[in-house]
PDB file of C-alpha atoms in Angstrom:
ATOM      1  CA  MET A   1       0.089   0.097  -0.004  1.00 73.00           C
ATOM      2  CA  LYS A   2       2.764   2.458   0.857  1.00 71.00           C
ATOM      3  CA  ARG A   3       4.552   1.629  -2.407  1.00 76.00           C
ATOM      4  CA  ILE A   4       1.313   2.486  -4.436  1.00 75.00           C
ATOM      5  CA  LEU A   5       0.929   5.666  -2.473  1.00 61.00           C
ATOM      6  CA  LEU A   6       4.555   6.835  -3.070  1.00 68.00           C
ATOM      7  CA  ALA A   7       4.034   5.961  -6.871  1.00 71.00           C
ATOM      8  CA  VAL A   8       0.646   7.952  -7.170  1.00 66.00           C
ATOM      9  CA  LEU A   9       1.604  10.862  -5.007  1.00 63.00           C
ATOM     10  CA  PRO A  10       3.859  12.475  -7.599  1.00 66.00           C
ATOM     11  CA  LEU A  11       1.269  12.063 -10.423  1.00 70.00           C
ATOM     12  CA  VAL A  12      -1.406  13.720  -8.264  1.00 62.00           C
ATOM     13  CA  LEU A  13       0.920  16.626  -7.581  1.00 64.00           C
ATOM     14  CA  LEU A  14       1.881  17.014 -11.170  1.00 65.00           C
ATOM     15  CA  VAL A  15      -1.963  16.979 -12.290  1.00 64.00           C
ATOM     16  CA  GLY A  16      -2.580  19.626  -9.641  1.00 58.00           C
ATOM     17  CA  LEU A  17       0.275  21.884 -10.933  1.00 59.00           C
ATOM     18  CA  VAL A  18      -0.992  21.616 -14.416  1.00 58.00           C
ATOM     19  CA  ALA A  19      -4.470  22.477 -13.449  1.00 55.00           C
ATOM     20  CA  VAL A  20      -3.244  25.605 -11.645  1.00 55.00           C
ATOM     21  CA  PHE A  21      -1.244  26.711 -14.615  1.00 59.00           C
ATOM     22  CA  ALA A  22      -3.856  25.940 -17.151  1.00 58.00           C
ATOM     23  CA  MET A  23      -6.437  28.203 -15.215  1.00 59.00           C
ATOM     24  CA  ASN A  24      -3.951  31.054 -15.077  1.00 54.00           C
ATOM     25  CA  MET A  25      -2.694  31.079 -18.703  1.00 52.00           C
ATOM     26  CA  ASP A  26      -5.099  33.642 -19.939  1.00 50.00           C
ATOM     27  CA  ARG A  27      -4.317  36.213 -17.182  1.00 48.00           C
ATOM     28  CA  ASP A  28      -2.582  39.347 -18.229  1.00 49.00           C
ATOM     29  CA  PRO A  29       0.773  39.494 -16.241  1.00 48.00           C
ATOM     30  CA  SER A  30       0.716  43.366 -16.358  1.00 44.00           C
ATOM     31  CA  LEU A  31      -2.489  43.288 -14.179  1.00 50.00           C
ATOM     32  CA  VAL A  32      -0.680  42.538 -11.038  1.00 52.00           C
ATOM     33  CA  ARG A  33      -2.955  43.674  -8.080  1.00 64.00           C
ATOM     34  CA  SER A  34      -1.409  46.095  -5.858  1.00 79.00           C
ATOM     35  CA  VAL A  35      -2.207  46.492  -2.132  1.00 88.00           C
ATOM     36  CA  LEU A  36      -1.791  50.263  -2.637  1.00 92.00           C
ATOM     37  CA  ILE A  37      -4.777  50.727  -4.944  1.00 97.00           C
ATOM     38  CA  ASP A  38      -7.048  53.192  -3.176  1.00 97.00           C
ATOM     39  CA  LYS A  39      -4.706  53.772  -0.531  1.00 97.00           C
ATOM     40  CA  PRO A  40      -2.401  56.750   0.283  1.00 98.00           C
ATOM     41  CA  ALA A  41       1.075  56.584  -1.398  1.00 98.00           C
ATOM     42  CA  PRO A  42       3.729  55.233   1.090  1.00 97.00           C
ATOM     43  CA  ALA A  43       5.611  57.757   3.051  1.00 97.00           C
ATOM     44  CA  PHE A  44       9.029  58.384   1.492  1.00 98.00           C
ATOM     45  CA  THR A  45      11.633  61.027   0.486  1.00 98.00           C
ATOM     46  CA  LEU A  46      13.887  60.588  -2.419  1.00 98.00           C
ATOM     47  CA  ALA A  47      16.762  62.975  -3.228  1.00 98.00           C
ATOM     48  CA  ALA A  48      17.366  64.262  -6.586  1.00 98.00           C
ATOM     49  CA  VAL A  49      19.398  62.264  -9.166  1.00 98.00           C
ATOM     50  CA  ALA A  50      22.629  64.334  -9.636  1.00 97.00           C
ATOM     51  CA  GLY A  51      22.946  65.768 -13.037  1.00 96.00           C
ATOM     52  CA  THR A  52      19.428  65.438 -14.219  1.00 96.00           C
ATOM     53  CA  GLY A  53      18.400  68.949 -13.611  1.00 96.00           C
ATOM     54  CA  VAL A  54      15.315  68.226 -11.744  1.00 98.00           C
ATOM     55  CA  GLU A  55      14.406  67.975  -8.066  1.00 98.00           C
ATOM     56  CA  GLY A  56      13.788  64.736  -6.088  1.00 98.00           C
ATOM     57  CA  PHE A  57      10.346  64.335  -4.364  1.00 98.00           C
ATOM     58  CA  ASP A  58       8.538  62.919  -1.437  1.00 98.00           C
ATOM     59  CA  THR A  59       5.035  61.676  -0.488  1.00 98.00           C
ATOM     60  CA  ALA A  60       3.828  65.371   0.088  1.00 98.00           C
ATOM     61  CA  THR A  61       5.010  66.429  -3.486  1.00 98.00           C
ATOM     62  CA  LEU A  62       2.331  63.946  -4.832  1.00 98.00           C
ATOM     63  CA  LYS A  63      -0.536  65.839  -3.615  1.00 98.00           C
ATOM     64  CA  GLY A  64      -2.150  68.800  -5.435  1.00 98.00           C
ATOM     65  CA  GLU A  65      -2.780  67.304  -8.942  1.00 98.00           C
ATOM     66  CA  VAL A  66      -2.812  63.721 -10.696  1.00 98.00           C
ATOM     67  CA  THR A  67       0.820  62.345 -11.093  1.00 98.00           C
ATOM     68  CA  VAL A  68       2.087  59.453 -12.973  1.00 98.00           C
ATOM     69  CA  VAL A  69       4.936  57.803 -11.134  1.00 98.00           C
ATOM     70  CA  ASN A  70       7.272  55.757 -13.298  1.00 98.00           C
ATOM     71  CA  VAL A  71       9.866  53.427 -11.785  1.00 98.00           C
ATOM     72  CA  PHE A  72      12.773  53.083 -14.284  1.00 98.00           C
ATOM     73  CA  ALA A  73      16.667  52.571 -14.552  1.00 98.00           C
ATOM     74  CA  SER A  74      19.035  53.168 -17.342  1.00 98.00           C
ATOM     75  CA  TRP A  75      20.095  49.358 -17.357  1.00 97.00           C
ATOM     76  CA  CYS A  76      16.332  48.411 -18.204  1.00 98.00           C
ATOM     77  CA  ILE A  77      15.878  47.516 -21.711  1.00 97.00           C
ATOM     78  CA  PRO A  78      12.132  47.701 -21.689  1.00 98.00           C
ATOM     79  CA  CYS A  79      12.326  51.143 -19.981  1.00 98.00           C
ATOM     80  CA  ARG A  80      14.209  52.232 -23.109  1.00 97.00           C
ATOM     81  CA  ASP A  81      11.315  50.955 -25.232  1.00 97.00           C
ATOM     82  CA  GLU A  82       8.622  52.517 -23.148  1.00 98.00           C
ATOM     83  CA  HIS A  83      10.310  55.897 -22.889  1.00 98.00           C
ATOM     84  CA  PRO A  84       8.863  57.608 -26.099  1.00 98.00           C
ATOM     85  CA  LEU A  85       5.588  56.634 -24.795  1.00 98.00           C
ATOM     86  CA  LEU A  86       6.022  58.502 -21.538  1.00 98.00           C
ATOM     87  CA  GLU A  87       6.981  61.620 -23.565  1.00 97.00           C
ATOM     88  CA  ARG A  88       4.001  61.048 -25.670  1.00 98.00           C
ATOM     89  CA  LEU A  89       1.798  60.673 -22.507  1.00 98.00           C
ATOM     90  CA  LYS A  90       3.215  63.930 -21.148  1.00 97.00           C
ATOM     91  CA  ALA A  91       2.502  65.800 -24.460  1.00 97.00           C
ATOM     92  CA  GLU A  92      -1.010  64.386 -24.861  1.00 96.00           C
ATOM     93  CA  THR A  93      -2.531  64.841 -21.351  1.00 97.00           C
ATOM     94  CA  GLY A  94      -0.261  67.285 -19.644  1.00 97.00           C
ATOM     95  CA  VAL A  95      -0.061  65.003 -16.779  1.00 98.00           C
ATOM     96  CA  ARG A  96       2.912  65.411 -14.184  1.00 98.00           C
ATOM     97  CA  ILE A  97       5.329  62.460 -14.457  1.00 98.00           C
ATOM     98  CA  PHE A  98       7.720  61.812 -11.681  1.00 98.00           C
ATOM     99  CA  GLY A  99      10.386  59.170 -11.867  1.00 98.00           C
ATOM    100  CA  ILE A 100      11.699  56.788  -9.443  1.00 98.00           C
ATOM    101  CA  ASN A 101      15.245  55.915 -10.671  1.00 98.00           C
ATOM    102  CA  GLN A 102      15.917  52.505  -9.243  1.00 97.00           C
ATOM    103  CA  ARG A 103      19.357  51.236  -8.243  1.00 96.00           C
ATOM    104  CA  ASP A 104      21.296  53.169 -10.747  1.00 96.00           C
ATOM    105  CA  ALA A 105      24.356  55.338 -11.009  1.00 97.00           C
ATOM    106  CA  PRO A 106      23.381  58.971 -11.274  1.00 98.00           C
ATOM    107  CA  GLU A 107      25.768  59.443 -14.413  1.00 98.00           C
ATOM    108  CA  ASN A 108      24.012  56.513 -16.098  1.00 98.00           C
ATOM    109  CA  ALA A 109      20.561  57.940 -15.369  1.00 98.00           C
ATOM    110  CA  THR A 110      21.703  61.314 -16.773  1.00 98.00           C
ATOM    111  CA  ALA A 111      23.215  59.608 -19.883  1.00 98.00           C
ATOM    112  CA  PHE A 112      19.984  57.791 -20.408  1.00 98.00           C
ATOM    113  CA  LEU A 113      17.799  60.863 -20.122  1.00 98.00           C
ATOM    114  CA  THR A 114      20.085  63.006 -22.281  1.00 97.00           C
ATOM    115  CA  GLU A 115      20.037  60.388 -25.037  1.00 97.00           C
ATOM    116  CA  LEU A 116      16.211  59.700 -24.881  1.00 97.00           C
ATOM    117  CA  GLY A 117      14.788  63.071 -23.513  1.00 97.00           C
ATOM    118  CA  ASN A 118      13.477  63.809 -19.981  1.00 97.00           C
ATOM    119  CA  PRO A 119       9.660  63.512 -19.535  1.00 98.00           C
ATOM    120  CA  TYR A 120      10.044  63.624 -15.761  1.00 98.00           C
ATOM    121  CA  GLU A 121       9.143  66.781 -13.936  1.00 98.00           C
ATOM    122  CA  ARG A 122      10.977  65.306 -10.784  1.00 98.00           C
ATOM    123  CA  ILE A 123      13.274  62.333 -10.309  1.00 98.00           C
ATOM    124  CA  GLY A 124      14.292  60.629  -7.030  1.00 98.00           C
ATOM    125  CA  GLY A 125      17.117  58.105  -6.731  1.00 98.00           C
ATOM    126  CA  ASP A 126      16.199  54.888  -5.074  1.00 98.00           C
ATOM    127  CA  THR A 127      19.652  53.667  -4.745  1.00 95.00           C
ATOM    128  CA  ASP A 128      18.944  50.968  -1.932  1.00 95.00           C
ATOM    129  CA  ASN A 129      15.624  49.926  -3.439  1.00 96.00           C
ATOM    130  CA  ARG A 130      13.756  50.769  -0.152  1.00 97.00           C
ATOM    131  CA  VAL A 131      11.138  53.114  -1.645  1.00 98.00           C
ATOM    132  CA  SER A 132      10.449  50.553  -4.582  1.00 97.00           C
ATOM    133  CA  ILE A 133       9.844  47.930  -2.099  1.00 97.00           C
ATOM    134  CA  ASP A 134       7.351  50.206  -0.253  1.00 97.00           C
ATOM    135  CA  TRP A 135       5.493  50.871  -3.576  1.00 97.00           C
ATOM    136  CA  GLY A 136       5.333  47.067  -4.065  1.00 96.00           C
ATOM    137  CA  VAL A 137       7.594  47.208  -7.173  1.00 96.00           C
ATOM    138  CA  TYR A 138       8.248  43.857  -8.601  1.00 91.00           C
ATOM    139  CA  GLY A 139      10.728  45.066 -11.275  1.00 93.00           C
ATOM    140  CA  VAL A 140      11.346  47.952 -13.725  1.00 97.00           C
ATOM    141  CA  PRO A 141       9.314  49.452 -15.387  1.00 98.00           C
ATOM    142  CA  GLU A 142       6.332  49.947 -13.330  1.00 98.00           C
ATOM    143  CA  THR A 143       3.906  52.838 -13.461  1.00 98.00           C
ATOM    144  CA  PHE A 144       1.433  54.140 -10.896  1.00 98.00           C
ATOM    145  CA  VAL A 145      -1.285  56.913 -11.196  1.00 98.00           C
ATOM    146  CA  VAL A 146      -1.789  58.905  -8.012  1.00 98.00           C
ATOM    147  CA  ASN A 147      -4.728  61.330  -7.581  1.00 98.00           C
ATOM    148  CA  ALA A 148      -4.577  64.807  -6.253  1.00 98.00           C
ATOM    149  CA  GLU A 149      -5.176  63.782  -2.856  1.00 98.00           C
ATOM    150  CA  GLY A 150      -2.019  61.251  -2.881  1.00 98.00           C
ATOM    151  CA  VAL A 151      -3.909  58.046  -3.246  1.00 98.00           C
ATOM    152  CA  VAL A 152      -2.793  55.412  -5.667  1.00 98.00           C
ATOM    153  CA  THR A 153      -5.489  54.633  -8.124  1.00 98.00           C
ATOM    154  CA  PHE A 154      -3.671  52.567 -10.749  1.00 98.00           C
ATOM    155  CA  LYS A 155      -0.800  50.311 -11.331  1.00 98.00           C
ATOM    156  CA  HIS A 156       0.727  48.946 -14.554  1.00 97.00           C
ATOM    157  CA  VAL A 157       3.585  46.341 -14.391  1.00 96.00           C
ATOM    158  CA  GLY A 158       5.990  46.278 -17.251  1.00 97.00           C
ATOM    159  CA  PRO A 159       6.589  48.628 -20.128  1.00 98.00           C
ATOM    160  CA  ILE A 160       3.730  50.617 -21.361  1.00 98.00           C
ATOM    161  CA  SER A 161       2.889  49.832 -24.955  1.00 98.00           C
ATOM    162  CA  PRO A 162       0.960  51.970 -27.431  1.00 98.00           C
ATOM    163  CA  GLN A 163      -2.050  49.722 -26.667  1.00 98.00           C
ATOM    164  CA  THR A 164      -1.809  49.766 -22.887  1.00 98.00           C
ATOM    165  CA  LEU A 165      -1.118  53.496 -23.037  1.00 98.00           C
ATOM    166  CA  GLU A 166      -4.637  54.110 -24.802  1.00 98.00           C
ATOM    167  CA  ARG A 167      -6.525  51.244 -23.149  1.00 98.00           C
ATOM    168  CA  ASP A 168      -5.234  51.389 -19.559  1.00 98.00           C
ATOM    169  CA  VAL A 169      -3.080  54.358 -18.526  1.00 98.00           C
ATOM    170  CA  ILE A 170      -4.885  57.464 -20.239  1.00 98.00           C
ATOM    171  CA  PRO A 171      -8.261  56.249 -18.962  1.00 98.00           C
ATOM    172  CA  ALA A 172      -6.794  55.797 -15.362  1.00 98.00           C
ATOM    173  CA  ILE A 173      -5.501  59.279 -15.469  1.00 98.00           C
ATOM    174  CA  GLU A 174      -8.743  60.672 -16.678  1.00 98.00           C
ATOM    175  CA  ARG A 175     -10.512  58.717 -13.815  1.00 98.00           C
ATOM    176  CA  ALA A 176      -8.125  60.067 -11.332  1.00 98.00           C
ATOM    177  CA  ARG A 177      -8.755  63.610 -12.661  1.00 98.00           C
ATOM    178  CA  ALA A 178     -12.598  63.142 -12.437  1.00 96.00           C
ATOM    179  CA  GLY A 179     -12.202  62.184  -8.839  1.00 86.00           C
TER     180      GLY A 179
END
């Protein structure tokens, strides 16, 4: 009996894993739920990234108007791909975009923005990754919409594409502005 149980147990576990994966195959990985949605942005202060020519920011700076917070790094290839869309977002909506520069050398961040342009009104350097952890960041890039009261209303994981910009990000900004 014990031998049969030992022979069948791995098969049962394998079938269970296949069932879990099969049920989750059609889920969009960019729709990672965040515990921050509909809650105030975490308390933080980020110093400016030297050489970027813009100030750092903190929790209080997020209040007053809708803000897009984008977590990026110069070493992040998808960040390079989404960068023109951040510039387009700024031009089309006029929304404030603040950047959290994650685990990056200031000279690399400056070179990245010099090459691609700077859509960010403020950029804070998260050199030790503490603020990113508080925001629940899984990896770069990630983008958040924060309403005028400083409440996180939307999160997008991964690079913004033209489709997600139109379908998800711009409507999230409009909803945040509508209050």
